[in-house]
GROMACS .gro file of C-alpha atoms in nm:
model
  157
    1ARG     CA    1   9.504  25.887  14.601
    2TRP     CA    2   9.842  25.709  14.564
    3PRO     CA    3  10.006  25.903  14.848
    4TRP     CA    4   9.733  25.776  15.084
    5ILE     CA    5   9.781  25.417  14.970
    6ILE     CA    6  10.159  25.440  15.015
    7ALA     CA    7  10.127  25.606  15.359
    8SER     CA    8   9.868  25.350  15.474
    9SER     CA    9  10.086  25.063  15.355
   10ALA     CA   10  10.391  25.205  15.535
   11LEU     CA   11  10.192  25.247  15.857
   12LEU     CA   12  10.053  24.894  15.828
   13LEU     CA   13  10.407  24.759  15.782
   14LEU     CA   14  10.523  24.958  16.086
   15LEU     CA   15  10.235  24.815  16.289
   16ALA     CA   16  10.333  24.461  16.184
   17VAL     CA   17  10.696  24.522  16.284
   18GLN     CA   18  10.583  24.653  16.624
   19ALA     CA   19  10.361  24.349  16.677
   20VAL     CA   20  10.650  24.114  16.599
   21TYR     CA   21  10.876  24.310  16.837
   22PHE     CA   22  10.629  24.302  17.128
   23TYR     CA   23  10.526  23.938  17.074
   24ARG     CA   24  10.877  23.806  16.995
   25VAL     CA   25  10.884  23.573  17.297
   26ASP     CA   26  10.550  23.412  17.212
   27LEU     CA   27  10.638  23.390  16.843
   28SER     CA   28  10.975  23.226  16.906
   29ALA     CA   29  10.812  22.973  17.141
   30SER     CA   30  10.516  22.883  16.920
   31VAL     CA   31  10.702  22.897  16.586
   32PRO     CA   32  11.060  22.783  16.658
   33ALA     CA   33  11.162  22.830  16.294
   34LEU     CA   34  11.127  23.207  16.344
   35LYS     CA   35  11.371  23.222  16.636
   36PRO     CA   36  11.690  23.262  16.425
   37ALA     CA   37  11.539  23.551  16.229
   38LEU     CA   38  11.405  23.711  16.546
   39SER     CA   39  11.745  23.672  16.713
   40ARG     CA   40  11.917  23.847  16.421
   41ALA     CA   41  11.662  24.127  16.438
   42CYS     CA   42  11.716  24.158  16.811
   43VAL     CA   43  12.089  24.206  16.757
   44LEU     CA   44  12.006  24.513  16.549
   45LEU     CA   45  11.741  24.637  16.792
   46LYS     CA   46  11.948  24.553  17.103
   47CYS     CA   47  11.677  24.335  17.255
   48THR     CA   48  11.665  23.979  17.383
   49ILE     CA   49  11.435  23.682  17.343
   50PRO     CA   50  11.399  23.528  17.687
   51LEU     CA   51  11.228  23.195  17.747
   52PRO     CA   52  10.850  23.216  17.801
   53GLN     CA   53  10.722  23.260  18.156
   54GLN     CA   54  10.374  23.112  18.177
   55PRO     CA   55  10.309  22.978  18.527
   56GLU     CA   56   9.976  22.829  18.420
   57LEU     CA   57  10.168  22.574  18.209
   58LEU     CA   58  10.390  22.466  18.499
   59SER     CA   59  10.285  22.252  18.791
   60ILE     CA   60  10.417  22.094  19.106
   61GLU     CA   61  10.342  21.726  19.047
   62SER     CA   62  10.446  21.620  19.396
   63SER     CA   63  10.622  21.763  19.698
   64ALA     CA   64  10.723  21.643  20.042
   65LEU     CA   65  10.895  21.798  20.340
   66GLU     CA   66  11.084  21.544  20.551
   67ALA     CA   67  11.281  21.573  20.873
   68ASP     CA   68  11.642  21.457  20.859
   69PRO     CA   69  11.679  21.177  21.118
   70THR     CA   70  12.051  21.244  21.162
   71GLN     CA   71  12.025  21.620  21.223
   72ALA     CA   72  11.758  21.773  21.446
   73ASN     CA   73  11.712  22.110  21.273
   74VAL     CA   74  11.746  22.000  20.910
   75ILE     CA   75  11.455  21.929  20.677
   76THR     CA   76  11.458  21.816  20.315
   77LEU     CA   77  11.219  21.948  20.053
   78ASN     CA   78  11.159  21.715  19.759
   79ALA     CA   79  10.947  21.837  19.470
   80LEU     CA   80  10.877  21.742  19.111
   81LEU     CA   81  10.814  22.030  18.867
   82ARG     CA   82  10.644  21.965  18.533
   83ASN     CA   83  10.636  22.175  18.215
   84ARG     CA   84  10.311  22.100  18.029
   85ALA     CA   85  10.395  22.335  17.741
   86THR     CA   86  10.509  22.215  17.400
   87TYR     CA   87  10.817  22.440  17.427
   88ALA     CA   88  11.088  22.509  17.681
   89MET     CA   89  10.995  22.743  17.964
   90ALA     CA   90  11.207  22.956  18.197
   91TYR     CA   91  11.261  22.796  18.534
   92PRO     CA   92  11.039  22.961  18.795
   93ASN     CA   93  11.133  23.074  19.142
   94LEU     CA   94  11.007  22.852  19.425
   95GLU     CA   95  10.847  23.015  19.726
   96LEU     CA   96  10.847  22.796  20.036
   97THR     CA   97  10.645  22.895  20.342
   98LEU     CA   98  10.688  22.697  20.663
   99ASN     CA   99  10.374  22.695  20.878
  100SER     CA  100  10.298  22.634  21.244
  101LEU     CA  101  10.035  22.392  21.379
  102ASP     CA  102   9.769  22.662  21.351
  103ASP     CA  103   9.870  22.727  20.985
  104LYS     CA  104  10.042  23.060  21.052
  105ALA     CA  105  10.355  23.141  20.854
  106LEU     CA  106  10.674  23.089  21.052
  107ALA     CA  107  10.918  23.159  20.771
  108ARG     CA  108  10.909  23.228  20.398
  109ARG     CA  109  11.185  23.211  20.144
  110THR     CA  110  11.207  23.232  19.767
  111PHE     CA  111  11.459  23.008  19.593
  112LEU     CA  112  11.605  23.103  19.256
  113PRO     CA  113  11.657  22.830  18.993
  114GLN     CA  114  12.034  22.842  19.053
  115GLU     CA  115  11.968  22.747  19.416
  116TYR     CA  116  11.739  22.449  19.362
  117LEU     CA  117  11.866  22.293  19.039
  118SER     CA  118  12.126  22.019  19.024
  119PRO     CA  119  12.475  22.147  18.934
  120GLY     CA  120  12.462  21.985  18.587
  121GLU     CA  121  12.141  22.159  18.474
  122ASN     CA  122  12.160  22.470  18.258
  123VAL     CA  123  11.925  22.746  18.375
  124ALA     CA  124  11.955  22.932  18.043
  125GLN     CA  125  11.812  22.638  17.845
  126GLY     CA  126  11.501  22.630  18.062
  127LEU     CA  127  11.274  22.343  18.154
  128PRO     CA  128  11.232  22.134  17.836
  129ALA     CA  129  10.891  22.081  17.679
  130ASN     CA  130  10.671  21.815  17.841
  131ARG     CA  131  10.940  21.726  18.093
  132GLU     CA  132  10.983  21.706  18.467
  133THR     CA  133  11.268  21.808  18.692
  134SER     CA  134  11.340  21.704  19.049
  135VAL     CA  135  11.413  21.951  19.325
  136LYS     CA  136  11.588  21.856  19.648
  137LEU     CA  137  11.671  22.122  19.907
  138HIS     CA  138  11.829  22.065  20.247
  139LEU     CA  139  11.725  22.343  20.485
  140ASN     CA  140  11.832  22.430  20.837
  141THR     CA  141  11.524  22.544  21.031
  142GLY     CA  142  11.713  22.659  21.341
  143ASP     CA  143  11.473  22.681  21.634
  144LEU     CA  144  11.159  22.681  21.414
  145LYS     CA  145  10.929  22.385  21.452
  146PRO     CA  146  10.732  22.376  21.126
  147ALA     CA  147  10.424  22.155  21.114
  148GLY     CA  148  10.336  22.219  20.750
  149TYR     CA  149  10.438  22.406  20.438
  150ARG     CA  150  10.320  22.567  20.118
  151LEU     CA  151  10.513  22.563  19.794
  152TYR     CA  152  10.443  22.799  19.504
  153LEU     CA  153  10.588  22.855  19.160
  154LEU     CA  154  10.632  23.218  19.062
  155TYR     CA  155  10.817  23.441  18.820
  156PRO     CA  156  10.971  23.771  18.926
  157GLN     CA  157  10.776  24.080  18.822
   0.00000   0.00000   0.00000
């Protein structure tokens, strides 16, 4: 009977270790005190603990696309991104689609955080908990004449 108890206990411990390994990102975000221990374990296991990527906790609070009065083919995108989580989140990519008058896509581009963040902001630290960040992009539209736009937050697959 004791061999079965020992084997079951060992398997249960192995299952717990696997659960911690696979949920390390969620655990480090929800219980910050565990992050140092998880980081030390990841050094041994050669893994990383990236920032959480939960698009449902991020939102675009406001956005506007304005023509530049001094340059005919330049538009400026202003947006305000908000992290509603109680922990820092990875910056998302921004997908901008410029539309025609009949709402057909004229052009689409995805901007990485390094492209839309201010030079002083650190991408690796992520968007702090319950905070907002401003985005300002100057774009040359060439011969396109956009009448509208769509802006989405997304994480790479």
